[in-house]
CSV table of C-alpha atoms in Angstrom, one decimal:
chain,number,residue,atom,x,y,z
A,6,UNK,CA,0.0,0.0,0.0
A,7,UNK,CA,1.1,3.4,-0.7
A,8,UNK,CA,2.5,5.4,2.5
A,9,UNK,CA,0.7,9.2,2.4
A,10,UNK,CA,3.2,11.7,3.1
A,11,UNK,CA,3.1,15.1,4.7
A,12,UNK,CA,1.6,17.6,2.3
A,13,UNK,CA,0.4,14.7,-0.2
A,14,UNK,CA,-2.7,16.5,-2.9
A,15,UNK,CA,-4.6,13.3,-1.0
A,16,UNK,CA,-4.2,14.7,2.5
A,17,UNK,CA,-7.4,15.9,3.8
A,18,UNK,CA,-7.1,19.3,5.4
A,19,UNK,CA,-7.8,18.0,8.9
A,20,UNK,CA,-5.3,15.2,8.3
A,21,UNK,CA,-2.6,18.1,7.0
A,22,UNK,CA,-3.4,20.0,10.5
A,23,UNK,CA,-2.8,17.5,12.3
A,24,UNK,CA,0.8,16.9,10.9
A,25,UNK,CA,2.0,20.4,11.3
A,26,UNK,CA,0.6,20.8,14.9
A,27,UNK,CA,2.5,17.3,15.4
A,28,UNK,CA,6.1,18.2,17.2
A,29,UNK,CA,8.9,15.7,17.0
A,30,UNK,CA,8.9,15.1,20.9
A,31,UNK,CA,5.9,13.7,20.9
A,32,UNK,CA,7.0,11.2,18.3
A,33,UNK,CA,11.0,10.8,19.1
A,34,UNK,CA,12.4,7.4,20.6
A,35,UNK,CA,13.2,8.3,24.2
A,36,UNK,CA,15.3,5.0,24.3
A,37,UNK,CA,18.2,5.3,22.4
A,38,UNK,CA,20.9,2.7,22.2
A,39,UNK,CA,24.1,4.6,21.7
A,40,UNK,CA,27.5,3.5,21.9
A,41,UNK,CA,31.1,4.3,23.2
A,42,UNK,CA,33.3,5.8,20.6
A,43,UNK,CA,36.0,3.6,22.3
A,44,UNK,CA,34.0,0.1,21.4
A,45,UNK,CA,35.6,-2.5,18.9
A,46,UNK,CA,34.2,-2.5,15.4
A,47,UNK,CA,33.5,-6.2,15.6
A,48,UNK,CA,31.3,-6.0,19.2
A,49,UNK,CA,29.1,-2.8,17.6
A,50,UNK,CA,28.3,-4.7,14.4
A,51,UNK,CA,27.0,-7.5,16.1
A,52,UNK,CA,25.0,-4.9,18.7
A,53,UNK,CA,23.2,-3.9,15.3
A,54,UNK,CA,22.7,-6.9,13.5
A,55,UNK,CA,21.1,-8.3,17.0
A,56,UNK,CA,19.2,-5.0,17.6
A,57,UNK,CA,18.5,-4.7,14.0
A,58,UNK,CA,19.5,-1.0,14.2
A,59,UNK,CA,21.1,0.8,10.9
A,60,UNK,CA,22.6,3.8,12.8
A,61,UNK,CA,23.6,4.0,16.5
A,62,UNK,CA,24.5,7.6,17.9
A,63,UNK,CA,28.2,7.7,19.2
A,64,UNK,CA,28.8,9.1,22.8
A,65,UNK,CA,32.4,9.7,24.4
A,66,UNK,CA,31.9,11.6,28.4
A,67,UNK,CA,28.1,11.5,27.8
A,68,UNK,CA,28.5,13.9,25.0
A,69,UNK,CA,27.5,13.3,21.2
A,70,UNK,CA,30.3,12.9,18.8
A,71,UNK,CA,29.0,11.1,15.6
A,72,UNK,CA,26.6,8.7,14.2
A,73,UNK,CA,27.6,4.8,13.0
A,74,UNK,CA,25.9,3.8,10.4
A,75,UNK,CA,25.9,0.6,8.9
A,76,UNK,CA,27.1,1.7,5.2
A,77,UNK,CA,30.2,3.3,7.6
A,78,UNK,CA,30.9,-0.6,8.7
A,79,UNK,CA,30.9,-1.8,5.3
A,80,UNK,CA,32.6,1.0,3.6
A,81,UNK,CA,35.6,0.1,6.1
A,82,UNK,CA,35.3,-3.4,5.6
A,83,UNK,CA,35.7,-3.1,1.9
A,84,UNK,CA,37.9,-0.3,1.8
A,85,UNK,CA,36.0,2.1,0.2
C-alpha cells in the first residue's frame, strides 16, 4: 500500500493539520541505544545486527560525537 506523506494533494485538510501541529517530541524514541566511541568494530556490528539497528548515535563523556551507520561498517570493511 502506498504510504501518504506530509503535504500529499490526497491529504485531507484535517489530516494536513494534524501533521503540522504534530512536534517531534511527541513522536521521538526516548530510548536510544548509543554506543562508546572507544568500542571494537567487531562487538558494535553484532549490537546492530542483534538489535536490527542501521545507525547507533556515538557518545564519548556522555557527550554526542557522531553517528555509526551501517554503510560506515561496510565501507571500512571493503575499503571504500
Amino acid at each position: 500500500p502506498q504510504i501518504p506523506r506530509a503535504g500529499d494533494e490526497a491529504d485531507s485538510p484535517r489530516r494536513a493539520a494534524a501533521l503540522r501541529a504534530t512536534r517531534v517530541r511527541d513522536i521521538m524514541s526516548r530510548s536510544v541505544l548509543c554506543i562508546a566511541d572507544e568500542m571494537g568494530l567487531n562487538e558494535v556490528a553484532t549490537l546492530m545486527i542483534n538489535k536490527d539497528v542501521e545507525q547507533v548515535p556515538v557518545v564519548s563523556e556522555g557527550r554526542l560525537v557522531g553517528v555509526l551507520t551501517r554503510s560506515d561498517i561496510i565501507r571500512k570493511l571493503f575499503g571504500r
